[in-house]
Coordinates of C-alpha atoms in Angstrom, one line a residue:
X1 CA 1.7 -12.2 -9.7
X2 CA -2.2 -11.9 -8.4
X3 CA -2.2 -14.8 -6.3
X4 CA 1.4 -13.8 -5.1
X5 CA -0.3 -10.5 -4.1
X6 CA -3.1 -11.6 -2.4
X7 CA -1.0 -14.0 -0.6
X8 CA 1.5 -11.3 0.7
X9 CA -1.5 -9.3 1.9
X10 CA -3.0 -12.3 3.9
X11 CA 0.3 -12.7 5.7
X12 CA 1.3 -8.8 5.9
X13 CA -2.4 -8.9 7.5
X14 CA -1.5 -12.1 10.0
X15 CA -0.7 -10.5 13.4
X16 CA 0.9 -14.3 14.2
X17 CA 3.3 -13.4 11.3
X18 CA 6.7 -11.9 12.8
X19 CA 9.1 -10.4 10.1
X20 CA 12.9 -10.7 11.4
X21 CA 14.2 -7.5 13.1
X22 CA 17.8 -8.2 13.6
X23 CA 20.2 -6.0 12.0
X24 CA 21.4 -8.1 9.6
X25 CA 17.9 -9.4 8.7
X26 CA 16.9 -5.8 8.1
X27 CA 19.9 -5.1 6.1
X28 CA 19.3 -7.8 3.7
X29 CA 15.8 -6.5 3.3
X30 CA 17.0 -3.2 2.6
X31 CA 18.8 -4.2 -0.1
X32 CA 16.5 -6.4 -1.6
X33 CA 14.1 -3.4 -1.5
X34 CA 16.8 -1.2 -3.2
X35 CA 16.9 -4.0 -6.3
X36 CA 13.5 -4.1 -6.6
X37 CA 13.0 -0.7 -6.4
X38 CA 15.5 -0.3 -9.7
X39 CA 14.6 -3.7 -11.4
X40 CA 11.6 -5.2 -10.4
X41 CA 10.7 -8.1 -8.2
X42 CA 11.1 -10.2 -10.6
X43 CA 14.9 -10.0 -11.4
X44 CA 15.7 -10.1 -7.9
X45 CA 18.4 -13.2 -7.0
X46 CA 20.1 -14.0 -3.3
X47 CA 23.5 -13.4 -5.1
X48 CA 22.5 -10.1 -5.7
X49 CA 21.2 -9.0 -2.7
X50 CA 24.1 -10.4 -0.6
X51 CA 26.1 -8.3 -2.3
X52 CA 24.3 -5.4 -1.9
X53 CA 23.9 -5.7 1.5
X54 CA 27.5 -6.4 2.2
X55 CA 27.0 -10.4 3.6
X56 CA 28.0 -13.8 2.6
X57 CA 25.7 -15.4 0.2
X58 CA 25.4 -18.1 2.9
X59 CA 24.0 -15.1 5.4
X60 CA 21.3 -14.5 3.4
X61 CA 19.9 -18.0 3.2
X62 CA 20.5 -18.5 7.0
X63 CA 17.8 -15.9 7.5
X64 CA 15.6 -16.6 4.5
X65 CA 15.9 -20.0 3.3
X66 CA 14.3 -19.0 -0.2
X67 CA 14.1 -16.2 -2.4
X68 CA 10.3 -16.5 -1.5
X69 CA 10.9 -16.4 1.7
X70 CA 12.4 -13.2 1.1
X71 CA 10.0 -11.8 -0.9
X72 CA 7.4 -12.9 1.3
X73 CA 9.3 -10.9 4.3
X74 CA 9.7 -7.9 2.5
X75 CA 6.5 -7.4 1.6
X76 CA 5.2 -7.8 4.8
X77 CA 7.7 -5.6 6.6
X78 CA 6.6 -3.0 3.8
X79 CA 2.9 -3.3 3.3
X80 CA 3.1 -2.6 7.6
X81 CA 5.5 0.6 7.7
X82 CA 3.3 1.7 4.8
X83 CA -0.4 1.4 6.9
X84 CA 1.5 2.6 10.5
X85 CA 2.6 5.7 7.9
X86 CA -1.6 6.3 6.6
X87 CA -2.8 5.4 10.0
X88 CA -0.6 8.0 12.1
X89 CA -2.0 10.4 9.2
X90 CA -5.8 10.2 10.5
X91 CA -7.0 11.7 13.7
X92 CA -9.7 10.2 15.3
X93 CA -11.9 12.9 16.6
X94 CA -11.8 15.0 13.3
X95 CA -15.1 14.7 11.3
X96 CA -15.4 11.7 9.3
X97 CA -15.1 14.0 6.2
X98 CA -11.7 15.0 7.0
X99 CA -10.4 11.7 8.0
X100 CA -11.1 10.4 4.1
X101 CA -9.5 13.3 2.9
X102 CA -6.4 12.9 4.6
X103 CA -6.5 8.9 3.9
X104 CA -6.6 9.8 0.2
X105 CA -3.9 12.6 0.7
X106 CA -1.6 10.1 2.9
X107 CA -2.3 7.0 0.6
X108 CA -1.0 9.0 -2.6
X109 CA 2.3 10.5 -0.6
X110 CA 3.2 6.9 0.3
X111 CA 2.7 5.5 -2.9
X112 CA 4.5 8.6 -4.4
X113 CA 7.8 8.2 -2.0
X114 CA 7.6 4.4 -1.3
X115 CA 10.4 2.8 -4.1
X116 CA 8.9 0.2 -5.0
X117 CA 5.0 1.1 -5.0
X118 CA 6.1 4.1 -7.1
X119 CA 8.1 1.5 -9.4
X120 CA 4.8 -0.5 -9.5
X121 CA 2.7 2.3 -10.2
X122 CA 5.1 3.8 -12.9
X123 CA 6.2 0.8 -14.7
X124 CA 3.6 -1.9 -14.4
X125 CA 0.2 0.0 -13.6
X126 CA -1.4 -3.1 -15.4
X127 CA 0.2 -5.3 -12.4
X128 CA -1.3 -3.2 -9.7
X129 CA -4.5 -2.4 -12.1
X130 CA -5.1 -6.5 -12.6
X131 CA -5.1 -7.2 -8.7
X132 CA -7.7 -4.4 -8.6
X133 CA -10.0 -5.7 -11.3
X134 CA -9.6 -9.7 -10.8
X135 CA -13.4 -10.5 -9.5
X136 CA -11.0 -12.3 -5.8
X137 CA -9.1 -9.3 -5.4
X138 CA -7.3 -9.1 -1.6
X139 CA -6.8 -5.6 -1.8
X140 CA -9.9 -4.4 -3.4
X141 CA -11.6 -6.0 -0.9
X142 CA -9.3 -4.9 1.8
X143 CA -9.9 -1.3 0.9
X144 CA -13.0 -1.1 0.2
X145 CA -14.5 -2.7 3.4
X146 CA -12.3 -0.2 5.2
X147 CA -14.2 2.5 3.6
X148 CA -17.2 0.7 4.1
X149 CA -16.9 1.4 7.8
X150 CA -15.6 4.7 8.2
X151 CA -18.8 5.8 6.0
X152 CA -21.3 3.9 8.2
X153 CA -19.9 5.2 11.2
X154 CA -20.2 8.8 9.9
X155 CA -23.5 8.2 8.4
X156 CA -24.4 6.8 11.8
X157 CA -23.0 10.3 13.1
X158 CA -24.8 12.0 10.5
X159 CA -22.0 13.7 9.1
X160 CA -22.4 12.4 5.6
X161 CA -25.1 11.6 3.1
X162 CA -27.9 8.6 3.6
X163 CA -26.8 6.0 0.9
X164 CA -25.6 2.4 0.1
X165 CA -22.2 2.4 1.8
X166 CA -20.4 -0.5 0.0
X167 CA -21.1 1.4 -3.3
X168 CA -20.2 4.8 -2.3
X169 CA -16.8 3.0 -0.7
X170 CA -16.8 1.4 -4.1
X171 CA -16.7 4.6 -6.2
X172 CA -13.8 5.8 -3.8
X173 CA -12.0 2.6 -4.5
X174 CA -12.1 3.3 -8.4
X175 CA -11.4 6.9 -8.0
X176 CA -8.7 6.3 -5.8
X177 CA -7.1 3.4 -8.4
X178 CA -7.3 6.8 -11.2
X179 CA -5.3 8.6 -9.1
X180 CA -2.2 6.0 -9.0
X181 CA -2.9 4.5 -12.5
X182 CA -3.0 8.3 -13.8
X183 CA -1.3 10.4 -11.9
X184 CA -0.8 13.2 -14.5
X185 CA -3.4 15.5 -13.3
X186 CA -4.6 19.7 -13.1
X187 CA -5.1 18.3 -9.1
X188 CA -2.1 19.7 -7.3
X189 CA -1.6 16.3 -6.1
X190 CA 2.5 17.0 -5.2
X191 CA 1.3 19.4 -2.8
X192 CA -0.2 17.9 0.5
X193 CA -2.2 20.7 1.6
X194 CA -3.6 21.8 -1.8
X195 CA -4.9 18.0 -2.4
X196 CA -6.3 17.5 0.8
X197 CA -8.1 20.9 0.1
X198 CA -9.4 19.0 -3.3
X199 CA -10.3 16.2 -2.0
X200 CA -12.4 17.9 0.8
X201 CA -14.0 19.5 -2.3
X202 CA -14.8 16.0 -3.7
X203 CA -15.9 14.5 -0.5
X204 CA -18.1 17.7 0.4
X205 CA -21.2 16.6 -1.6
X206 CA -21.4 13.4 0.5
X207 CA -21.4 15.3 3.4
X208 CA -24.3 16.9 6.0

């Protein structure tokens, strides 16, 4: 499953990559995405998601020739609606402090109410938790020089603390990881406003 995982992120990342958009297409994904949501990626077959989505076996395989293919599209398709949904979260002229604590805020809700991130997060922490700690890892990477940038640019504003960015972004990689591997928490993390309101407590001592 790792190198699946970093391979889905290299092509959800691929602006040349261009996930189907017709109706049908979409429907089919939508019901692969309800399977895997209740079963797990890995019992997912084409019989079963034609008949979930209404079509012909035959349909399903004229628009993804493999169940790879499929899995690959999904993912993609997801992994995008699922960074549009953080990015429209941030504003850009808000301080540099509030911007991370509405990324953590909006990273959490979409995990929380995505299907099968939730799935992943609830019934195989150690799949997520093994692409996070494997020494290659796509989306440790992928985070964490995200982070790296938004601190240098508000270090270069002033608005947070002199230090080593690409450790401080790594300490909010791990802490961030906690918060999905353990979600059972005295943080009123079901309540937007409350845990942005905490995590602007956490980010404060960082900040100018």
């Amino acid at each position: 499953m790792t190198p699946q995982t970093a391979r889905l992120l290299a092509l959800a990342f691929d602006p040349e990559v261009q996930p189907a958009d017709d109706a049908i297409s979409q429907r089919v994904l939508d019901a692969a995405l309800e399977l895997a949501a209740a079963s797990g990626l890995r019992h997912l077959t084409m019989d079963d998601v034609a008949r979930r989505a209404g079509v012909g076996r035959m349909t399903v395989y004229r628009r993804f020739a493999s169940r790879d293919a499929l899995i690959d599209t999904l993912a993609v398709r997801e992994c995008r609606r699922c960074l549009a949904e953080i990015a429209s979260a941030l504003d850009p002229g808000d301080p540099v402090a509030e911007r991370l604590a509405a990324l953590a805020t909006a990273t959490l809700r979409v995990i929380r109410e995505h299907p099968l991130l939730e799935r992943l997060a609830r019934v195989e922490p150690e799949a997520l938790l093994g692409e996070l700690t494997r020494g290659d890892s796509a989306v440790f990477r992928l985070v964490r020089d995200f982070l790296i940038g938004q601190i240098i640019e508000g270090q270069s504003a002033d608005e947070l603390v002199e230090g080593d960015p690409a450790v401080l972004a790594e300490i909010g990689v791990r802490l961030g990881a906690s918060f999905v591997l353990m979600p059972d928490s005295v943080l009123p993390l079901a309540d937007e406003d409350a845990s942005r309101e905490a995590f602007r407590g956490l980010i404060a001592p960082l900040t100018r």
